[in-house]
Short mmCIF file of C-alpha atoms in Angstrom, two decimals:
data_model
loop_
_atom_site.label_atom_id
_atom_site.label_comp_id
_atom_site.label_asym_id
_atom_site.label_seq_id
_atom_site.Cartn_x
_atom_site.Cartn_y
_atom_site.Cartn_z
CA MET E 79 -12.08 -8.26 18.87
CA ALA E 80 -14.20 -6.02 16.57
CA LEU E 81 -15.81 -6.52 13.29
CA VAL E 82 -16.46 -2.74 12.14
CA SER E 83 -18.65 -2.37 8.56
CA LYS E 84 -18.53 0.16 7.16
CA LEU E 85 -20.66 3.64 8.76
CA PRO E 86 -1.53 11.21 -26.26
CA SER E 87 1.69 10.39 -27.74
CA ILE E 88 3.46 9.54 -31.26
CA SER E 89 5.14 5.81 -30.80
CA SER E 90 8.23 5.23 -33.85
CA SER E 91 7.49 2.07 -35.52
CA SER E 92 9.06 -0.78 -33.16
CA PRO E 93 10.60 -3.81 -33.90
CA LYS E 94 9.54 -7.18 -34.66
CA PHE E 95 6.96 -9.34 -32.00
CA ARG E 96 7.74 -12.72 -31.57
CA LYS E 97 4.12 -14.08 -31.16
CA PRO E 98 4.02 -16.35 -27.87
CA ASN E 99 3.92 -20.31 -28.34
CA SER E 100 0.91 -19.67 -24.98
CA PHE E 101 -1.07 -19.08 -28.15
CA LYS E 102 -1.15 -22.45 -28.93
CA LEU E 103 -5.21 -23.19 -27.95
CA ASN E 104 -6.48 -26.10 -26.26
CA PRO E 105 -9.75 -26.61 -27.62
CA VAL E 106 -12.44 -24.81 -26.31
CA ARG E 107 -15.55 -26.48 -22.94
CA SER E 108 -17.78 -24.29 -22.03
CA ILE E 109 -20.83 -24.94 -18.73
CA HIS E 110 -23.19 -21.75 -18.15
CA CYS E 111 -22.20 -20.23 -14.48
CA THR E 112 -24.99 -19.31 -12.40
CA SER E 113 -23.53 -17.58 -9.20
CA ASN E 114 -23.18 -13.87 -8.31
CA SER E 115 -20.06 -12.89 -6.01
CA PRO E 116 -21.45 -9.64 -4.11
CA SER E 117 -17.74 -8.47 -4.71
CA PRO E 118 -17.73 -4.65 -5.99
CA PHE E 119 -14.56 -6.05 -7.71
CA THR E 120 -14.66 -7.96 -11.03
CA GLU E 121 -15.04 -12.20 -10.06
CA LYS E 122 -13.92 -14.66 -12.49
CA HIS E 123 -17.01 -16.69 -12.27
CA SER E 124 -19.34 -12.79 -12.43
CA ILE E 125 -21.94 -12.85 -14.39
CA GLU E 126 -21.16 -8.57 -14.76
CA ARG E 127 -17.78 -9.39 -16.19
CA TYR E 128 -19.06 -11.75 -18.38
CA ASN E 129 -21.84 -9.65 -20.15
CA ARG E 130 -19.08 -6.55 -20.16
CA ASP E 131 -16.54 -8.70 -21.61
CA ASN E 132 -19.54 -10.52 -23.81
CA TRP E 133 -18.40 -9.53 -26.94
CA VAL E 134 -15.14 -11.87 -27.31
CA TYR E 135 -17.70 -14.33 -26.37
CA LYS E 136 -20.43 -14.47 -29.23
CA SER E 137 -19.45 -17.69 -30.86
CA GLN E 138 -19.93 -19.58 -27.10
CA LEU E 139 -23.33 -17.64 -25.89
CA GLU E 140 -26.96 -19.09 -26.18
CA GLN E 141 -28.26 -16.79 -23.66
CA PRO E 142 -27.44 -13.07 -22.33
CA ASP E 143 -27.21 -14.47 -19.04
CA SER E 144 -24.74 -17.16 -19.22
CA CYS E 145 -21.41 -17.27 -18.83
CA PRO E 146 -18.89 -19.94 -20.45
CA VAL E 147 -16.77 -21.19 -17.75
CA ALA E 148 -14.81 -24.68 -17.86
CA PRO E 149 -15.48 -27.08 -15.12
CA ASP E 150 -11.80 -27.05 -13.45
CA PRO E 151 -9.76 -23.87 -12.43
CA GLY E 152 -6.77 -25.29 -14.64
CA SER E 153 -8.93 -25.72 -17.74
CA ILE E 154 -10.39 -21.90 -17.60
CA ARG E 155 -7.68 -19.80 -18.84
CA ASP E 156 -7.03 -22.16 -21.77
CA HIS E 157 -11.09 -21.81 -22.74
CA GLU E 158 -11.15 -17.96 -22.09
CA ILE E 159 -8.18 -17.33 -24.96
CA ALA E 160 -9.17 -20.09 -27.02
CA ALA E 161 -12.81 -18.10 -27.11
CA GLN E 162 -11.16 -14.83 -26.94
CA LEU E 163 -8.75 -14.65 -29.66
CA PRO E 164 -10.61 -15.52 -33.01
CA GLU E 165 -12.87 -11.63 -31.56
CA LEU E 166 -9.56 -10.25 -30.67
CA LYS E 167 -8.09 -10.93 -34.11
CA ARG E 168 -11.13 -9.65 -35.74
CA LEU E 169 -10.81 -6.33 -33.55
CA LEU E 170 -7.42 -5.79 -34.72
CA GLU E 171 -7.96 -5.99 -38.22
CA VAL E 172 -10.41 -3.04 -37.94
CA LEU E 173 -8.58 -1.00 -35.99
CA ARG E 174 -5.46 -1.55 -38.19
CA GLU E 175 -7.84 -1.00 -41.59
CA LYS E 176 -9.37 2.13 -39.30
CA ARG E 177 -5.60 3.56 -38.46
CA ASP E 178 -4.31 3.10 -42.42
CA SER E 179 -7.44 4.86 -44.21
CA THR E 180 -7.05 8.08 -42.05
CA GLY E 181 -3.34 7.94 -42.47
CA GLY E 182 -2.95 7.29 -38.98
CA ARG E 183 -3.92 10.51 -37.58
CA GLU E 184 -7.31 9.53 -35.95
CA ARG E 185 -7.92 12.43 -33.69
CA GLY E 186 -5.08 13.73 -34.28
CA ARG E 187 -2.80 10.81 -33.09
CA GLY E 188 -0.68 8.14 -34.51
CA PRO E 189 -0.50 4.35 -33.49
CA GLY E 190 0.92 3.01 -29.65
CA ASN E 191 -0.51 5.22 -27.63
CA VAL E 192 -0.92 3.22 -24.03
CA PHE E 193 -2.16 4.77 -20.64
CA LEU E 194 -1.78 2.51 -17.46
CA VAL E 195 -3.90 3.96 -15.24
CA GLY E 196 -4.13 3.50 -11.62
CA THR E 197 -8.18 3.22 -10.64
CA GLY E 198 -7.62 3.59 -6.51
CA PRO E 199 -8.54 1.26 -3.59
CA GLY E 200 -11.96 0.69 -5.44
CA ASP E 201 -14.33 3.87 -4.44
CA PRO E 202 -14.80 5.40 -8.09
CA GLU E 203 -15.35 8.56 -6.80
CA LEU E 204 -11.31 8.78 -5.28
CA LEU E 205 -10.24 8.63 -9.03
CA THR E 206 -8.48 11.72 -10.79
CA VAL E 207 -10.54 13.29 -13.88
CA LYS E 208 -7.30 12.63 -15.66
CA ALA E 209 -8.34 8.97 -15.39
CA VAL E 210 -12.02 9.17 -16.30
CA ARG E 211 -11.08 11.24 -19.37
CA VAL E 212 -8.89 8.75 -20.18
CA ILE E 213 -11.15 5.32 -19.29
CA ARG E 214 -13.60 7.07 -21.55
CA CYS E 215 -11.73 7.83 -24.55
CA ALA E 216 -9.87 4.60 -24.53
CA ASP E 217 -10.42 2.08 -27.45
CA LEU E 218 -9.46 -0.79 -25.62
CA LEU E 219 -9.15 -1.38 -21.70
CA LEU E 220 -8.03 -4.53 -19.97
CA TYR E 221 -8.74 -4.60 -16.44
CA ASP E 222 -7.28 -6.72 -13.40
CA ARG E 223 -9.93 -7.70 -10.83
CA LEU E 224 -9.38 -5.12 -8.51
CA VAL E 225 -11.15 -2.74 -10.21
CA SER E 226 -14.30 -2.19 -9.01
CA ASN E 227 -17.21 -2.94 -11.53
CA GLU E 228 -18.30 0.98 -10.50
CA VAL E 229 -14.81 2.07 -12.27
CA LEU E 230 -15.97 0.21 -15.09
CA ASP E 231 -19.66 1.83 -15.65
CA LEU E 232 -17.64 4.98 -16.87
CA VAL E 233 -16.39 3.00 -20.03
CA GLY E 234 -17.52 4.74 -23.00
CA PRO E 235 -20.34 2.52 -24.95
CA ASP E 236 -18.38 1.83 -28.06
CA ALA E 237 -15.00 0.95 -25.95
CA ARG E 238 -14.41 -3.05 -25.59
CA LEU E 239 -12.74 -4.15 -22.02
CA LEU E 240 -10.93 -6.96 -21.33
CA TYR E 241 -10.47 -9.14 -18.58
CA VAL E 242 -7.05 -10.21 -17.54
CA GLY E 243 -7.16 -10.06 -13.84
CA LYS E 244 -4.90 -12.87 -11.67
CA THR E 245 -5.92 -13.79 -8.05
CA ALA E 246 -4.24 -17.03 -5.71
CA GLY E 247 -4.52 -20.19 -8.17
CA TYR E 248 -6.03 -18.62 -11.60
CA HIS E 249 -4.39 -16.18 -14.07
CA SER E 250 -6.40 -15.57 -16.91
CA ARG E 251 -3.45 -14.43 -18.67
CA THR E 252 0.64 -14.41 -17.88
CA GLN E 253 2.04 -11.68 -17.70
CA GLU E 254 3.67 -12.49 -20.91
CA GLU E 255 0.30 -12.70 -23.52
CA ILE E 256 -0.74 -9.09 -21.37
CA HIS E 257 2.91 -7.79 -22.43
CA GLU E 258 1.53 -9.00 -26.50
CA LEU E 259 -1.83 -8.13 -26.50
CA LEU E 260 -1.08 -4.17 -24.98
CA LEU E 261 1.76 -4.21 -27.71
CA SER E 262 -0.37 -6.04 -30.49
CA PHE E 263 -3.27 -3.49 -30.22
CA ALA E 264 -1.00 -0.17 -29.44
CA GLU E 265 0.63 -1.09 -33.03
CA ALA E 266 -2.88 -1.21 -33.76
CA GLY E 267 -3.38 2.22 -33.95
CA ALA E 268 -5.57 1.33 -30.56
CA ASN E 269 -6.00 4.09 -27.71
CA VAL E 270 -5.20 0.69 -24.93
CA VAL E 271 -5.74 1.68 -21.10
CA ARG E 272 -4.10 -1.11 -18.69
CA LEU E 273 -6.21 -0.32 -15.49
CA LYS E 274 -5.14 -1.43 -12.15
CA GLY E 275 -6.43 -1.30 -8.44
CA GLY E 276 -4.74 1.02 -6.43
CA ASP E 277 -1.69 3.05 -8.33
CA PRO E 278 -0.60 0.92 -11.12
CA LEU E 279 3.21 1.15 -10.24
CA VAL E 280 2.51 -0.44 -6.32
CA PHE E 281 2.93 -4.28 -6.12
CA GLY E 282 0.60 -3.71 -9.88
CA ARG E 283 3.51 -4.83 -12.31
CA GLY E 284 3.05 -1.82 -14.11
CA GLY E 285 6.59 -1.29 -13.82
CA GLU E 286 7.54 -4.23 -16.11
CA GLU E 287 4.59 -3.26 -18.72
CA MET E 288 5.79 0.37 -19.07
CA ASP E 289 9.32 -1.41 -19.93
CA PHE E 290 8.50 -4.04 -22.10
CA LEU E 291 6.37 -1.75 -24.29
CA GLN E 292 9.39 1.22 -24.18
CA GLN E 293 11.62 -1.07 -25.20
CA GLN E 294 9.27 -2.53 -27.88
CA GLY E 295 9.28 1.45 -28.96
CA ILE E 296 5.52 2.63 -27.82
CA GLN E 297 5.66 5.08 -25.90
CA VAL E 298 3.43 4.52 -22.30
CA GLN E 299 1.96 7.14 -19.78
CA VAL E 300 0.97 6.36 -16.25
CA ILE E 301 -1.52 7.97 -14.84
CA PRO E 302 -0.74 7.56 -11.03
CA GLY E 303 -4.11 6.25 -8.51
CA ILE E 304 -4.83 6.38 -4.70
CA THR E 305 -2.80 3.50 -3.29
CA ALA E 306 -4.93 0.89 -0.89
CA ALA E 307 -2.42 2.26 1.57
CA SER E 308 -3.63 5.78 1.76
CA GLY E 309 -7.25 5.03 0.40
CA ILE E 310 -8.36 2.59 3.26
CA ALA E 311 -5.91 4.61 6.19
CA ALA E 312 -7.89 8.06 4.85
CA GLU E 313 -11.12 6.08 5.05
CA LEU E 314 -10.49 4.67 8.97
CA GLY E 315 -9.35 8.04 9.85
CA ILE E 316 -5.37 6.51 10.75
CA PRO E 317 -2.63 8.69 9.51
CA LEU E 318 0.15 6.58 8.10
CA THR E 319 2.61 9.27 9.49
CA HIS E 320 2.25 11.40 12.52
CA ARG E 321 4.55 13.40 14.52
CA GLY E 322 5.51 12.02 17.35
CA VAL E 323 3.80 8.57 16.86
CA ALA E 324 5.42 7.49 13.36
CA ASN E 325 7.89 9.24 11.08
CA SER E 326 7.54 6.88 8.49
CA VAL E 327 5.43 4.54 6.50
CA ARG E 328 6.78 1.50 4.04
CA PHE E 329 4.29 -0.69 2.00
CA LEU E 330 5.54 -4.38 2.13
CA THR E 331 3.97 -7.42 -0.03
CA GLY E 332 2.50 -10.03 2.10
CA HIS E 333 3.51 -12.79 -0.90
CA SER E 334 5.06 -15.74 0.09
CA ARG E 335 8.16 -18.05 -1.55
CA LYS E 336 6.60 -20.21 -3.98
CA GLY E 337 2.79 -20.09 -2.16
CA GLY E 338 3.89 -20.89 1.12
CA THR E 339 2.87 -19.88 4.00
CA ASP E 340 6.27 -17.52 5.00
CA PRO E 341 6.23 -13.86 4.43
CA LEU E 342 8.59 -13.04 1.19
CA PHE E 343 10.78 -10.39 2.81
CA VAL E 344 10.60 -9.45 6.11
CA ALA E 345 13.86 -6.82 7.36
CA GLU E 346 15.03 -6.61 11.00
CA ASN E 347 14.71 -2.87 10.67
CA ALA E 348 10.85 -3.28 8.95
CA ALA E 349 9.94 -4.02 12.97
CA ASP E 350 10.52 -0.17 13.93
CA PRO E 351 7.55 1.09 16.16
CA ASP E 352 8.26 4.05 15.68
CA SER E 353 7.44 3.32 11.76
CA THR E 354 3.75 2.24 10.03
CA LEU E 355 3.77 -0.97 8.06
CA VAL E 356 1.00 -1.56 5.16
CA VAL E 357 0.91 -5.36 4.14
CA TYR E 358 -0.65 -5.83 0.56
CA MET E 359 -1.73 -9.43 -0.07
CA GLY E 360 -1.18 -10.83 3.45
CA LEU E 361 -3.84 -12.47 4.56
CA SER E 362 -2.44 -15.85 4.72
CA THR E 363 1.32 -14.65 5.78
CA LEU E 364 0.18 -12.67 8.51
CA PRO E 365 0.59 -15.55 11.12
CA SER E 366 4.16 -15.88 10.16
CA LEU E 367 4.51 -12.00 9.55
CA ALA E 368 3.66 -11.19 13.04
CA LEU E 369 5.53 -13.77 14.82
CA LYS E 370 8.57 -12.05 12.32
CA LEU E 371 8.38 -8.30 13.91
CA ILE E 372 7.27 -9.73 17.55
CA HIS E 373 10.94 -11.97 17.11
CA HIS E 374 12.56 -8.80 16.04
CA GLY E 375 11.50 -6.05 18.50
CA LEU E 376 7.88 -5.30 17.14
CA PRO E 377 5.95 -5.01 20.66
CA PRO E 378 2.93 -7.64 20.52
CA ASP E 379 0.35 -5.10 21.98
CA THR E 380 1.12 -3.04 18.67
CA PRO E 381 -3.08 -1.38 17.54
CA ALA E 382 -3.34 -3.14 14.68
CA ALA E 383 -6.44 -3.59 11.37
CA ALA E 384 -6.88 -4.83 8.20
CA VAL E 385 -9.65 -4.00 5.96
CA GLU E 386 -11.47 -6.10 3.60
CA ARG E 387 -12.87 -4.23 0.67
CA GLY E 388 -11.44 -0.86 1.91
CA THR E 389 -13.53 2.23 0.39
CA THR E 390 -16.43 -0.09 -0.85
CA PRO E 391 -19.78 -0.27 0.82
CA GLN E 392 -19.01 -3.54 1.52
CA GLN E 393 -16.17 -2.77 3.40
CA ARG E 394 -15.06 -5.09 7.15
CA MET E 395 -12.38 -4.24 8.92
CA VAL E 396 -10.78 -5.79 12.26
CA PHE E 397 -9.29 -3.44 15.26
CA ALA E 398 -6.72 -5.70 17.24
CA GLU E 399 -3.36 -6.13 18.68
CA LEU E 400 -0.44 -7.79 17.00
CA LYS E 401 -0.23 -10.73 18.54
CA ASP E 402 -3.92 -11.65 18.08
CA LEU E 403 -4.75 -9.89 14.79
CA ALA E 404 -4.03 -13.47 12.66
CA ASP E 405 -6.97 -14.94 14.95
CA LYS E 406 -9.11 -12.13 15.06
CA ILE E 407 -9.27 -12.09 11.48
CA THR E 408 -9.50 -16.21 11.19
CA GLN E 409 -12.55 -15.58 13.59
CA VAL E 410 -15.05 -13.18 11.40
CA GLN E 411 -13.16 -14.89 8.11
CA LEU E 412 -12.07 -11.71 6.27
CA LEU E 413 -11.40 -12.32 2.55
CA SER E 414 -9.67 -11.12 -0.16
CA PRO E 415 -8.58 -7.78 -1.08
CA THR E 416 -7.49 -7.40 2.57
CA LEU E 417 -5.20 -4.02 3.39
CA ILE E 418 -3.05 -4.45 7.02
CA ILE E 419 -1.61 -1.39 8.75
CA ILE E 420 -0.01 -1.98 11.40
CA GLY E 421 1.54 0.22 13.96
CA LYS E 422 0.92 2.53 16.65
CA VAL E 423 -0.58 5.00 14.35
CA VAL E 424 -3.83 2.89 14.05
CA ALA E 425 -4.60 3.73 17.36
CA LEU E 426 -5.61 7.87 16.49
CA SER E 427 -8.00 6.10 14.89
CA PRO E 428 -11.76 7.14 16.18
CA LEU E 429 -12.62 3.10 14.85
CA TRP E 430 -9.68 1.84 17.07
CA THR E 431 -11.39 3.79 20.36
CA GLN E 432 -14.56 2.07 18.87
CA SER E 433 -13.76 -1.29 19.12
CA SER E 434 -11.29 -0.97 22.62
CA LYS E 435 -15.24 0.66 23.99
CA GLU E 436 -16.81 -2.62 22.31
CA ALA E 437 -13.89 -5.85 23.56
CA SER E 438 -14.26 -4.05 26.73
CA SER E 439 -18.26 -4.56 26.90
CA LEU E 440 -17.94 -8.49 25.49
CA MET E 441 -15.51 -9.03 28.36
CA GLU E 442 -17.57 -7.43 31.52
CA ALA E 443 -20.69 -9.84 29.66
CA ARG E 444 -18.47 -12.97 30.03
#
């Protein structure tokens, strides 16, 4: 085992949209938050996130360094929506007045600019030039948990940020509420940017948001991002395809059915030894996934890697054969977000050779 640390469009008027019932709110409760995660990504309890988004909590904050967090995860979402809603309504009113006063021609555009922007795997230098330009010009940005803090630092000084992230056991907003927010602000004439980690159309539900908005008459522009598979593989020196080694690459979701330990989908042809498998969100289901792949014929000694917080200064990596990977991940306690790469191409990385030498040295020392 080796653990290696990192060396513009105009929309037509949209039809009426019924507000979701979920905006019927429970009473607000708040306590002070003192946790400060070292993660480069936004977290639901991070002080950085609340300081960045405190425009929606003005009536709740007593001190600049405090953040309102309900005492149990089940009530956090209701609390956040209740605290944010008055400010969101006021922002909508300001945007509508601004649009009406300019006849919908402010900056040469009409209402309804929505951009789905991929921010890459974490390193802000991997953003596209177009993504940076759109981020800096946005009026309102709705961002996910896996958008790094360094990327959010690029946001313009007059923009509003709103966290809509999701993680296991905690959804700050339902997908339907995210749809409603995007639609409401687009109709009000805002330049709305939906920030997503990686690429917005790779396991990011960007397709659902685009489809919903288009059905409401809102035109959407997608700005692709470097998906975690290609960004992290490049960081490790792993070619996802390589002549004579891997002639294809396949992206899989490691999500389970109804929160269980069984992978959502593992087809027999996923165990192709001449292909590379990249598993997103697969920490909890990896043991079952590895067994199924081996059962379907993938050699147990297939090289594999797991990468936590890839391309960031906090990156951690484990290299191991497929049969041992889940145990090695448990030993070093890798956390989400972690990407898993399985296939012969992993052995082409110089870090695989390094990890093999380290493993041999450990065996000799025993």
